[in-house]
Coordinates of C-alpha atoms and ligand atoms in Angstrom, one line a residue:
M1 CA 108.3 130.4 64.6
T2 CA 111.5 129.8 66.5
A3 CA 114.0 127.5 65.0
P4 CA 114.0 124.0 66.4
A5 CA 116.4 123.7 69.3
V6 CA 119.7 122.1 68.8
I7 CA 120.0 119.1 71.1
A8 CA 123.5 117.8 71.5
G9 CA 123.7 114.1 71.3
L10 CA 120.3 113.6 69.6
D11 CA 121.8 111.7 66.8
Q12 CA 124.4 109.7 68.8
H13 CA 123.1 106.7 70.5
P14 CA 124.5 103.4 71.8
T15 CA 121.5 101.4 70.6
S16 CA 119.5 100.8 67.5
H17 CA 116.3 99.7 69.3
P18 CA 113.7 101.4 67.1
R19 CA 111.0 101.9 69.7
L20 CA 113.4 103.2 72.2
L21 CA 115.1 105.6 69.8
A22 CA 111.7 106.9 68.6
W23 CA 110.6 107.5 72.2
V24 CA 113.8 109.3 73.2
R25 CA 113.6 111.5 70.1
Q26 CA 110.0 112.3 70.8
I27 CA 110.6 113.2 74.4
A28 CA 113.7 115.2 73.5
E29 CA 111.8 117.2 71.0
L30 CA 109.0 117.8 73.5
T31 CA 111.2 118.7 76.5
T32 CA 114.0 120.5 74.6
P33 CA 117.0 119.7 76.8
D34 CA 120.4 121.2 75.9
S35 CA 121.9 117.7 75.5
I36 CA 121.2 114.0 75.8
V37 CA 123.4 111.6 77.8
W38 CA 122.9 107.8 77.6
C39 CA 123.9 106.4 81.0
D40 CA 126.3 103.6 80.9
G41 CA 126.3 102.8 84.7
S42 CA 130.1 103.0 84.9
E43 CA 132.1 104.1 87.9
D44 CA 133.4 107.0 85.8
E45 CA 129.9 108.2 85.2
W46 CA 129.1 108.1 88.9
T47 CA 132.3 110.0 89.6
R48 CA 131.5 112.6 86.9
L49 CA 127.8 113.1 88.0
T50 CA 128.5 113.3 91.7
A51 CA 131.3 115.8 91.0
E52 CA 128.9 117.9 88.9
L53 CA 126.3 117.7 91.7
V54 CA 128.8 118.8 94.3
T55 CA 129.8 121.8 92.1
A56 CA 126.1 122.7 91.7
G57 CA 125.6 122.6 95.4
S58 CA 123.2 119.7 95.2
L59 CA 125.5 117.3 97.0
V60 CA 128.2 117.6 99.6
R61 CA 131.0 115.1 99.6
L62 CA 131.2 113.3 103.0
D63 CA 134.4 112.5 104.8
P64 CA 136.3 110.1 102.6
V65 CA 137.5 107.9 105.4
K66 CA 134.3 107.6 107.4
R67 CA 132.0 107.7 104.5
P68 CA 134.0 106.8 101.4
N69 CA 132.4 107.8 98.1
S70 CA 129.3 109.0 99.9
F71 CA 127.3 112.2 99.6
W72 CA 124.8 114.4 101.5
A73 CA 121.8 115.9 99.8
R74 CA 119.1 118.3 101.0
T75 CA 115.8 118.6 99.1
D76 CA 113.6 121.5 98.8
P77 CA 111.6 121.5 102.0
S78 CA 108.4 120.9 100.1
D79 CA 109.8 117.8 98.3
V80 CA 110.4 115.3 101.1
A81 CA 108.0 112.3 100.5
R82 CA 105.7 110.6 98.2
V83 CA 102.7 112.7 97.2
E84 CA 99.7 110.3 97.2
E85 CA 97.3 113.1 96.4
R86 CA 99.2 113.8 93.2
T87 CA 99.6 110.1 92.2
F88 CA 97.2 108.9 89.5
I89 CA 96.2 105.6 87.9
C90 CA 95.1 106.5 84.4
S91 CA 93.3 103.3 83.3
V92 CA 91.2 103.6 80.2
D93 CA 88.1 102.7 82.3
E94 CA 87.7 104.5 85.6
A95 CA 86.2 101.3 87.0
D96 CA 89.7 99.7 86.7
C97 CA 91.2 102.3 89.0
G98 CA 89.0 101.9 92.0
P99 CA 88.2 104.0 95.1
T100 CA 91.7 103.9 96.6
N101 CA 93.4 105.6 93.8
N102 CA 93.1 108.9 92.0
W103 CA 92.0 108.6 88.4
M104 CA 92.1 110.7 85.3
A105 CA 91.4 109.5 81.7
P106 CA 94.7 108.7 80.0
S107 CA 94.1 111.0 77.1
E108 CA 93.3 113.9 79.4
M109 CA 96.3 113.2 81.6
K110 CA 98.6 112.9 78.6
Q111 CA 97.3 116.2 77.2
L112 CA 97.7 118.0 80.4
M113 CA 101.2 116.6 81.2
T114 CA 102.4 117.0 77.6
E115 CA 101.9 120.8 78.1
L116 CA 103.8 120.6 81.4
Y117 CA 106.6 118.7 79.7
R118 CA 106.8 121.1 76.8
G119 CA 110.2 122.8 77.1
C120 CA 110.6 121.6 80.7
M121 CA 114.2 120.4 80.3
R122 CA 115.4 123.7 78.8
G123 CA 118.9 124.4 80.0
R124 CA 119.3 120.9 81.4
T125 CA 120.7 117.6 80.4
M126 CA 118.4 114.8 79.6
Y127 CA 119.6 111.4 80.8
V128 CA 118.5 108.1 79.4
I129 CA 118.8 105.3 81.9
P130 CA 118.3 101.7 80.7
F131 CA 117.5 99.6 83.7
C132 CA 116.3 96.1 84.6
M133 CA 114.2 95.2 87.7
G134 CA 115.4 91.9 89.0
P135 CA 118.3 89.9 87.7
L136 CA 119.4 90.6 84.1
D137 CA 119.7 86.8 83.4
A138 CA 116.0 86.2 84.2
E139 CA 114.1 84.2 81.6
N140 CA 112.1 87.4 80.9
P141 CA 114.2 90.3 82.1
M142 CA 112.0 93.1 83.2
F143 CA 113.4 96.1 81.4
G144 CA 112.6 99.8 81.8
V145 CA 114.1 103.0 80.5
E146 CA 113.9 106.1 82.6
I147 CA 114.4 109.5 81.0
T148 CA 115.1 112.2 83.6
D149 CA 116.6 115.7 83.8
S150 CA 118.0 115.0 87.3
A151 CA 121.6 113.8 87.8
Y152 CA 120.6 113.0 91.4
V153 CA 118.0 110.5 90.0
V154 CA 120.7 109.0 87.8
A155 CA 123.0 108.5 90.7
S156 CA 120.2 107.0 92.9
M157 CA 119.0 104.7 90.1
R158 CA 122.6 103.4 89.8
I159 CA 122.4 102.3 93.4
M160 CA 118.8 101.1 93.3
T161 CA 118.7 99.2 90.0
R162 CA 120.7 97.2 87.6
M163 CA 121.3 99.8 84.9
G164 CA 123.6 100.9 82.1
T165 CA 125.3 99.4 79.1
N166 CA 124.8 95.8 80.1
V167 CA 121.1 96.4 80.2
L168 CA 121.0 98.2 76.9
E169 CA 122.9 95.4 75.2
A170 CA 120.6 92.8 76.7
M171 CA 117.6 94.7 75.3
G172 CA 118.9 94.3 71.8
E173 CA 116.6 95.8 69.2
T174 CA 113.4 94.3 70.2
A175 CA 113.0 93.9 73.9
D176 CA 109.9 95.2 75.5
F177 CA 110.5 97.9 78.2
V178 CA 108.5 100.2 80.4
P179 CA 109.1 103.8 79.3
A180 CA 109.4 105.9 82.5
L181 CA 109.5 109.7 81.9
H182 CA 110.6 112.0 84.7
S183 CA 111.3 115.7 84.9
V184 CA 111.8 117.9 87.9
G185 CA 109.8 120.5 86.0
A186 CA 112.2 123.4 86.5
P187 CA 113.5 124.6 83.1
L188 CA 116.3 127.2 83.1
E189 CA 116.3 130.3 81.1
P190 CA 119.6 131.3 79.4
G191 CA 121.9 132.7 82.2
Q192 CA 119.5 131.6 85.0
A193 CA 121.3 130.1 88.0
D194 CA 120.1 126.8 89.1
V195 CA 119.0 126.0 92.7
P196 CA 120.5 123.0 94.6
W197 CA 117.2 121.1 94.5
P198 CA 115.1 122.0 91.5
C199 CA 111.5 120.9 91.6
S200 CA 108.0 122.3 90.7
T201 CA 105.0 123.1 92.9
T202 CA 103.0 121.3 90.2
K203 CA 103.4 117.6 90.7
Y204 CA 102.0 114.5 88.9
I205 CA 103.0 110.9 89.3
S206 CA 101.0 109.2 86.6
H207 CA 100.7 105.6 85.6
F208 CA 99.1 104.2 82.4
P209 CA 98.4 100.6 83.2
E210 CA 97.2 99.4 79.8
T211 CA 100.3 100.8 78.0
R212 CA 102.6 100.2 80.9
E213 CA 103.9 103.8 80.9
I214 CA 105.0 106.1 83.7
W215 CA 105.0 109.9 83.6
S216 CA 106.3 111.8 86.6
F217 CA 106.6 115.6 86.8
G218 CA 107.7 118.1 89.4
S219 CA 109.3 116.1 92.2
G220 CA 112.8 114.8 92.8
Y221 CA 112.0 112.7 95.9
G222 CA 112.8 109.0 95.7
G223 CA 109.4 107.4 95.5
N224 CA 108.2 110.0 93.0
S225 CA 111.4 110.1 90.8
L226 CA 113.2 106.7 91.0
L227 CA 110.6 105.2 88.7
G228 CA 111.8 101.7 88.9
K229 CA 110.7 101.5 92.5
K230 CA 107.1 102.1 93.5
C231 CA 105.9 103.2 90.0
Y232 CA 107.2 100.2 88.0
S233 CA 107.9 97.5 90.6
L234 CA 104.6 97.9 92.4
R235 CA 102.0 100.0 90.5
I236 CA 102.7 98.8 86.9
A237 CA 104.0 95.4 88.0
S238 CA 100.8 94.7 90.1
V239 CA 98.8 95.1 86.9
M240 CA 101.2 92.8 85.0
G241 CA 100.9 90.3 87.9
R242 CA 97.1 90.5 87.7
D243 CA 97.2 89.8 83.9
E244 CA 99.8 87.1 84.1
G245 CA 99.1 85.3 87.4
W246 CA 101.7 86.6 89.8
L247 CA 102.1 89.1 92.6
A248 CA 104.0 92.3 93.0
E249 CA 104.1 93.2 96.6
H250 CA 105.4 95.7 99.1
M251 CA 107.4 93.0 101.0
L252 CA 110.8 92.4 102.3
I253 CA 112.3 89.0 101.8
L254 CA 114.4 87.2 104.4
K255 CA 116.1 83.9 104.8
L256 CA 115.8 82.3 108.3
T257 CA 118.0 79.4 109.3
N258 CA 117.2 77.5 112.5
P259 CA 119.8 76.0 114.8
A260 CA 119.5 72.6 113.0
G261 CA 120.3 74.3 109.7
K262 CA 116.8 74.2 108.2
V263 CA 116.0 77.2 106.0
H264 CA 112.7 79.0 105.5
Y265 CA 112.2 82.1 103.3
I266 CA 109.8 84.6 104.7
A267 CA 108.2 87.6 102.9
A268 CA 106.7 90.4 105.0
A269 CA 104.5 93.4 104.1
F270 CA 104.5 96.5 106.2
P271 CA 103.5 100.1 105.3
S272 CA 106.4 102.5 104.6
A273 CA 108.4 103.5 107.6
C274 CA 107.2 100.5 109.8
G275 CA 110.5 98.7 110.0
K276 CA 110.8 96.5 106.9
T277 CA 114.5 97.3 106.5
N278 CA 115.1 96.5 110.2
L279 CA 113.3 93.1 110.0
A280 CA 115.0 92.2 106.7
M281 CA 118.4 92.6 108.4
L282 CA 117.5 91.5 111.9
E283 CA 120.1 90.0 114.2
P284 CA 118.3 87.3 116.2
T285 CA 118.7 87.5 120.0
I286 CA 118.0 83.8 120.3
P287 CA 121.0 81.6 120.0
G288 CA 121.6 79.5 116.9
W289 CA 119.1 81.4 114.6
K290 CA 120.3 83.3 111.6
V291 CA 118.7 85.9 109.3
E292 CA 120.0 86.8 105.9
T293 CA 118.6 89.5 103.7
L294 CA 117.2 89.2 100.2
G295 CA 115.2 92.4 99.9
D296 CA 113.8 95.2 102.1
D297 CA 110.9 96.7 100.2
I298 CA 109.5 94.8 97.2
A299 CA 108.9 91.2 96.3
W300 CA 107.7 89.8 93.0
M301 CA 106.2 86.3 93.6
R302 CA 105.6 83.7 90.9
F303 CA 104.7 80.1 91.1
G304 CA 107.5 77.7 90.4
D305 CA 107.2 74.4 88.6
D306 CA 106.9 72.7 91.9
G307 CA 103.8 74.7 92.8
R308 CA 105.6 76.8 95.4
L309 CA 105.5 80.6 95.4
Y310 CA 109.0 82.0 94.6
A311 CA 110.0 85.6 95.4
V312 CA 112.5 87.8 93.7
N313 CA 113.6 91.3 94.9
P314 CA 113.5 93.5 91.8
E315 CA 115.7 96.1 93.4
Y316 CA 119.5 96.4 93.7
G317 CA 119.7 98.8 96.6
L318 CA 118.3 99.9 99.9
F319 CA 116.3 103.1 100.3
G320 CA 115.7 103.1 104.0
V321 CA 114.4 105.5 106.5
A322 CA 117.4 107.0 108.3
P323 CA 116.1 108.2 111.7
G324 CA 116.0 105.4 114.3
T325 CA 118.6 103.4 112.4
D326 CA 121.7 102.8 114.6
W327 CA 124.0 100.1 115.9
K328 CA 121.4 98.9 118.4
T329 CA 118.4 98.8 116.1
N330 CA 120.0 97.7 112.8
P331 CA 123.7 97.1 113.0
N332 CA 123.7 95.5 109.5
A333 CA 122.3 98.6 108.0
M334 CA 125.1 100.6 109.7
R335 CA 127.7 98.2 108.3
T336 CA 126.1 98.5 104.9
L337 CA 126.4 102.3 105.1
A338 CA 129.9 102.2 106.5
A339 CA 131.1 100.6 103.3
G340 CA 130.4 103.9 101.5
N341 CA 129.0 104.4 98.0
S342 CA 125.8 105.9 99.5
L343 CA 123.6 108.9 99.2
F344 CA 122.0 110.4 102.3
T345 CA 119.1 112.7 101.8
N346 CA 117.6 115.1 104.4
V347 CA 119.7 113.8 107.3
A348 CA 121.9 116.1 109.3
R349 CA 125.6 116.6 108.6
T350 CA 128.3 116.8 111.3
D351 CA 131.0 119.4 111.4
D352 CA 133.5 116.7 110.4
N353 CA 131.5 115.8 107.3
D354 CA 129.8 112.7 108.6
I355 CA 126.1 112.2 108.9
W356 CA 123.8 112.1 112.0
W357 CA 120.2 111.5 112.6
E358 CA 117.8 111.2 115.5
G359 CA 118.3 107.8 117.2
M360 CA 122.0 107.6 116.4
G361 CA 123.3 107.9 119.9
E362 CA 124.3 111.1 121.6
P363 CA 123.9 114.2 119.3
P364 CA 127.1 116.1 118.5
A365 CA 127.3 119.6 119.9
H366 CA 126.7 121.1 116.5
L367 CA 125.2 119.9 113.2
T368 CA 123.9 121.3 110.0
D369 CA 120.3 120.2 109.9
W370 CA 118.3 119.1 106.9
H371 CA 117.3 122.7 106.2
G372 CA 121.0 123.6 106.0
D373 CA 120.7 125.6 109.3
D374 CA 122.8 125.4 112.5
W375 CA 121.5 122.8 114.9
T376 CA 122.4 122.1 118.5
P377 CA 121.0 119.6 121.0
D378 CA 119.0 122.6 122.4
S379 CA 117.1 123.0 119.2
D380 CA 113.4 122.5 119.4
Q381 CA 113.3 120.8 116.0
V382 CA 114.6 117.5 114.7
S383 CA 117.9 117.7 112.8
S384 CA 116.8 115.1 110.2
H385 CA 113.5 115.0 108.4
P386 CA 111.5 112.0 109.7
N387 CA 111.4 110.6 106.2
S388 CA 115.1 111.3 105.5
R389 CA 116.7 108.4 103.7
F390 CA 119.9 106.4 103.0
C391 CA 120.4 104.9 99.6
A392 CA 123.0 102.2 99.5
P393 CA 123.9 99.2 97.3
I394 CA 122.3 96.0 98.6
T395 CA 125.6 94.1 97.8
Q396 CA 127.2 95.9 100.7
C397 CA 124.9 94.3 103.2
P398 CA 127.1 92.0 105.2
I399 CA 124.2 89.4 105.7
L400 CA 123.1 89.4 102.1
A401 CA 121.9 85.9 101.2
P402 CA 123.8 84.6 98.2
E403 CA 120.5 83.7 96.5
Y404 CA 119.5 87.4 96.2
D405 CA 120.6 87.4 92.6
D406 CA 119.0 84.1 91.6
P407 CA 116.5 84.8 88.8
R408 CA 114.3 81.9 90.0
G409 CA 113.9 83.5 93.4
V410 CA 113.4 81.7 96.7
P411 CA 110.4 79.6 97.8
I412 CA 108.4 81.4 100.4
S413 CA 107.2 79.5 103.5
A414 CA 105.4 82.3 105.2
I415 CA 103.9 85.7 104.5
L416 CA 103.7 88.2 107.3
F417 CA 101.3 91.2 107.1
G418 CA 102.0 93.9 109.7
G419 CA 100.9 97.4 110.6
R420 CA 101.6 100.0 113.3
R421 CA 98.7 99.8 115.8
K422 CA 98.7 101.0 119.4
T423 CA 95.8 98.7 120.2
T424 CA 93.7 95.7 119.1
I425 CA 96.1 93.8 116.8
P426 CA 98.0 91.1 118.7
L427 CA 101.7 90.7 118.5
V428 CA 101.2 87.7 116.1
S429 CA 98.4 85.6 114.8
Q430 CA 98.3 82.8 112.2
S431 CA 95.5 82.8 109.7
R432 CA 93.2 79.7 109.6
D433 CA 93.8 79.3 105.8
W434 CA 94.7 81.3 102.7
V435 CA 91.3 83.1 102.4
H436 CA 91.4 84.1 106.1
G437 CA 95.0 85.3 105.5
V438 CA 93.8 87.4 102.5
F439 CA 91.1 88.8 104.8
Q440 CA 93.8 89.7 107.3
G441 CA 95.8 91.4 104.6
A442 CA 92.7 93.1 103.0
T443 CA 91.8 94.7 106.4
L444 CA 95.3 95.5 107.5
S445 CA 95.5 98.9 109.2
S446 CA 98.3 101.1 110.3
E447 CA 98.9 104.5 111.7
T448 CA 100.3 106.8 109.0
T449 CA 104.0 107.8 108.9
A450 CA 106.1 110.5 107.4
A451 CA 106.8 108.4 104.3
A452 CA 103.9 110.2 102.6
V453 CA 102.9 113.8 102.7
G454 CA 100.0 114.3 105.1
Q455 CA 99.0 113.8 108.7
V456 CA 101.1 111.3 110.7
G457 CA 99.6 108.9 113.2
V458 CA 96.1 108.5 111.8
V459 CA 94.8 104.9 111.5
R460 CA 94.0 104.0 108.0
R461 CA 93.3 100.7 106.2
D462 CA 96.4 99.7 104.2
P463 CA 95.6 96.5 102.4
M464 CA 98.6 94.2 102.2
A465 CA 100.6 97.5 102.9
M466 CA 99.8 98.3 99.3
L467 CA 97.3 101.1 99.6
P468 CA 99.4 103.7 97.7
F469 CA 100.8 101.1 95.3
I470 CA 98.0 99.0 93.9
G471 CA 97.9 99.9 90.2
Y472 CA 94.3 98.9 89.7
H473 CA 91.0 98.4 91.5
A474 CA 91.7 97.1 95.1
G475 CA 88.6 94.9 94.9
D476 CA 90.1 93.2 91.8
Y477 CA 93.4 93.0 93.6
F478 CA 91.7 91.1 96.5
R479 CA 90.1 88.8 94.0
H480 CA 93.5 88.2 92.4
W481 CA 94.9 87.3 95.8
I482 CA 92.1 84.8 96.4
A483 CA 92.7 83.3 93.0
M484 CA 96.4 82.9 93.7
G485 CA 95.3 80.7 96.7
K486 CA 94.1 78.0 94.4
G487 CA 97.7 77.4 93.5
V488 CA 98.7 75.6 90.4
D489 CA 97.9 72.1 89.4
G490 CA 96.2 71.2 92.7
N491 CA 99.3 72.4 94.7
A492 CA 97.4 74.8 96.9
D493 CA 98.8 73.1 100.0
K494 CA 102.3 74.4 98.9
L495 CA 101.3 78.0 99.4
P496 CA 102.8 80.0 102.2
S497 CA 101.0 80.2 105.5
I498 CA 99.9 83.8 106.4
F499 CA 100.5 85.6 109.7
Y500 CA 99.5 89.0 111.0
V501 CA 102.0 90.8 113.2
N502 CA 102.0 94.1 115.2
W503 CA 105.3 95.1 116.9
F504 CA 103.8 98.4 118.0
R505 CA 101.1 97.6 120.5
R506 CA 101.2 99.9 123.6
G507 CA 100.2 99.8 127.2
D508 CA 97.9 102.3 128.9
D509 CA 100.8 104.6 129.6
G510 CA 102.0 104.5 126.0
R511 CA 104.9 102.2 126.6
F512 CA 105.6 99.6 123.8
L513 CA 104.6 96.2 125.1
W514 CA 107.0 94.3 122.9
P515 CA 110.7 95.4 122.5
G516 CA 110.8 94.7 118.7
F517 CA 114.0 94.8 116.6
G518 CA 116.2 91.7 117.2
E519 CA 113.7 90.3 119.7
N520 CA 111.3 89.9 116.7
S521 CA 113.4 86.7 116.1
R522 CA 111.3 85.1 118.8
V523 CA 108.2 85.7 116.8
L524 CA 109.9 84.4 113.7
K525 CA 110.9 81.2 115.6
W526 CA 107.2 80.7 116.6
V527 CA 106.2 81.2 112.9
V528 CA 108.6 78.5 111.8
E529 CA 107.4 76.2 114.6
R530 CA 103.9 76.6 113.4
L531 CA 105.0 75.8 109.8
E532 CA 106.5 72.6 111.1
G533 CA 103.4 71.7 113.1
E534 CA 105.1 72.3 116.5
G535 CA 104.4 75.7 118.0
G536 CA 101.6 76.0 120.5
A537 CA 98.7 78.3 120.1
I538 CA 95.1 79.0 121.1
E539 CA 92.4 79.4 118.6
T540 CA 90.9 82.9 118.9
P541 CA 88.3 84.8 116.9
V542 CA 91.1 86.3 114.8
G543 CA 93.2 83.3 114.2
F544 CA 95.8 81.1 116.1
V545 CA 97.7 83.2 118.7
P546 CA 100.5 82.0 120.9
R547 CA 100.3 82.2 124.7
A548 CA 103.3 83.7 126.4
Q549 CA 104.6 80.2 127.1
D550 CA 104.4 79.3 123.5
L551 CA 107.1 81.9 122.6
D552 CA 110.8 81.4 123.4
L553 CA 111.2 84.2 125.9
T554 CA 114.5 83.0 127.3
G555 CA 116.7 85.9 128.5
L556 CA 114.1 88.5 127.5
D557 CA 113.9 91.2 130.1
V558 CA 110.2 92.1 129.7
P559 CA 107.5 91.4 132.3
T560 CA 105.4 88.4 131.2
A561 CA 102.3 90.6 131.9
D562 CA 103.3 92.9 129.1
I563 CA 103.8 89.9 126.7
E564 CA 100.3 88.7 127.6
L565 CA 98.9 92.2 126.9
A566 CA 100.8 92.2 123.6
L567 CA 99.2 88.9 122.7
E568 CA 95.7 89.6 124.0
V569 CA 92.7 89.4 121.7
R570 CA 90.2 91.8 123.3
P571 CA 86.6 91.3 122.2
D572 CA 85.8 95.0 123.0
E573 CA 88.6 96.2 120.7
W574 CA 87.7 93.8 118.0
T575 CA 84.0 94.7 118.2
A576 CA 84.9 98.3 117.7
E577 CA 86.9 97.3 114.6
I578 CA 84.0 95.6 112.9
P579 CA 82.1 98.7 111.7
Q580 CA 85.4 100.1 110.4
I581 CA 86.0 96.9 108.4
T582 CA 82.4 97.0 107.1
E583 CA 82.8 100.6 106.0
W584 CA 86.1 99.7 104.3
F585 CA 84.6 96.7 102.5
D586 CA 81.5 98.8 101.4
K587 CA 83.8 101.0 99.4
F588 CA 84.4 98.2 96.9
G589 CA 80.8 97.5 96.1
D590 CA 80.4 94.5 93.7
K591 CA 84.1 94.2 93.3
L592 CA 84.7 92.9 96.8
P593 CA 85.0 89.1 96.6
A594 CA 82.0 87.5 98.4
V595 CA 84.3 85.3 100.3
L596 CA 85.7 88.3 102.2
W597 CA 82.2 89.3 103.3
S598 CA 81.8 85.6 104.5
E599 CA 85.1 86.0 106.4
L600 CA 83.8 89.1 108.1
D601 CA 80.5 87.3 108.9
A602 CA 82.5 84.4 110.4
L603 CA 84.5 86.9 112.5
K604 CA 81.4 88.6 113.7
A605 CA 79.9 85.2 114.7
R606 CA 83.1 84.3 116.6
L607 CA 83.0 87.6 118.4
N608 CA 79.2 87.3 119.0
V609 CA 78.6 90.6 117.2
T610 CA 75.4 90.8 115.3
Ligands
SAT1 O1 109.9 106.9 99.1 S1 109.6 105.5 98.8 O2 108.3 105.4 98.2 O3 110.6 105.1 97.8 C1 109.8 104.6 100.2 C2 108.5 104.2 100.8 O4 107.7 105.1 101.1 O5 108.3 103.0 101.0
MN2 MN1 108.3 100.9 100.7

């Protein structure tokens, strides 16, 4: 028997929360770190950790004038995105996991991962991060505590969440919290030198919905390691929402003000890397309209006393796809980043210690690429990984709506579902009613992107843009959405109207039919006009679709023929879609709400498909 390891700090702790202390002790004894640090979220802590990461070669400090207090990170080339194959929903009953998730019995997963965790923090520091998703002054603050052996994760969590001493104090001795355990899975033997990006080839991202626990092992990449984000705020929170009557969704939240000063709040779901951050910070090209940002990735929506659906952004930072972001496509993101205090991961670095990525204007003559190699414009590879990311405080966004921190959230007028489709899906359509909107969401499809490991550009169904994030059976999730449509106390008419958008439709030669970005304000204007009973539309088999003349196209330099193609509902394309939807629905067996089969039948009837 070896003597039990001495773990510095095991008996010093800034809380007396018994469950938290017992859990931290248990994990420390299992993972045997050299020491434990309770994170306080202070500026000093950030300065200390980033300095340590610079010394270790994990971060490079960027130019203090151009990029104040900002750092450049490169991951291991194998650890660049979410790993959906290695992501598990460990419900007690396999039937609660469903066909869209990977399942393992909780006891089996815990046994397996306990062996992986045994001694996995050897030679490292274990950090304890108390955090809160959503405002700390909420009626029921949504606490979590992440244990991690990665200082990069601590620095990122400080940007992405409300964390530190305030949170621990607010938790007192009794608050419930989601325990979220993370290790890069790379213990160090005495004297062994560390690598800049430790990780393991064995990866598990596991969720235990009944006990509201998260266990992540082997990856340092954002979606796998910043456990407040997808793991808590979507997978675990979706289960909480199912049980408690609310929705945890993969949606941005924006505030739209029309020239008369009337405000509408809009939530919009798109798969990862389909422009949520750009839409959330859009600069309208039509005069007099204003967009302000509340969130770019996640919305928690609960009914208010008035029967309306109110949305809160549980996050505190932006974790956006870097390539393609520039002064033309998203000036507000560029301004957010120019304020500093940001982490950049897997982008390229310029010789004067700034960052660069594809889409950011002319490339410099020389760069250090995301592999750490020399790069010139003649290179046949991209300089930045397609899923490279910026991580920046949301409070630096110059168009942040003041309500972003209101624990009551904002009342949502419209929900947009969107995907990336070259064909079939018109630029915008409005659902006939809530159930039809749920059908649009449940059958949402999109071409895959680099945000997850795997082939890019393949069309897959991505219901409500939540495919990788639903923490339970997708059939039950659809049922929950249908049930939400009943509203509270007979207030179903106060629910948001649902729209389906596609900015990515292409012409025969592959050109985009719609210019997107700031021009999407024209679609938002039509959405608002529809809400106010004004906008023109024709009724098509797939919902209400504007004609070109129903959109404000003033000053838009796009041939009307292209707009018409973007708006076209082609019976041949939709007829081809029907068997795919049928096959998709068949997956869910008895769990698929019958009303969704009825919606499909009604669509077939409208298309004259038998
Ligand atoms: O990498 S994350 O999962 O955090 C971002 C995304 O894919 O939406
Ligand atoms: Mn996302």
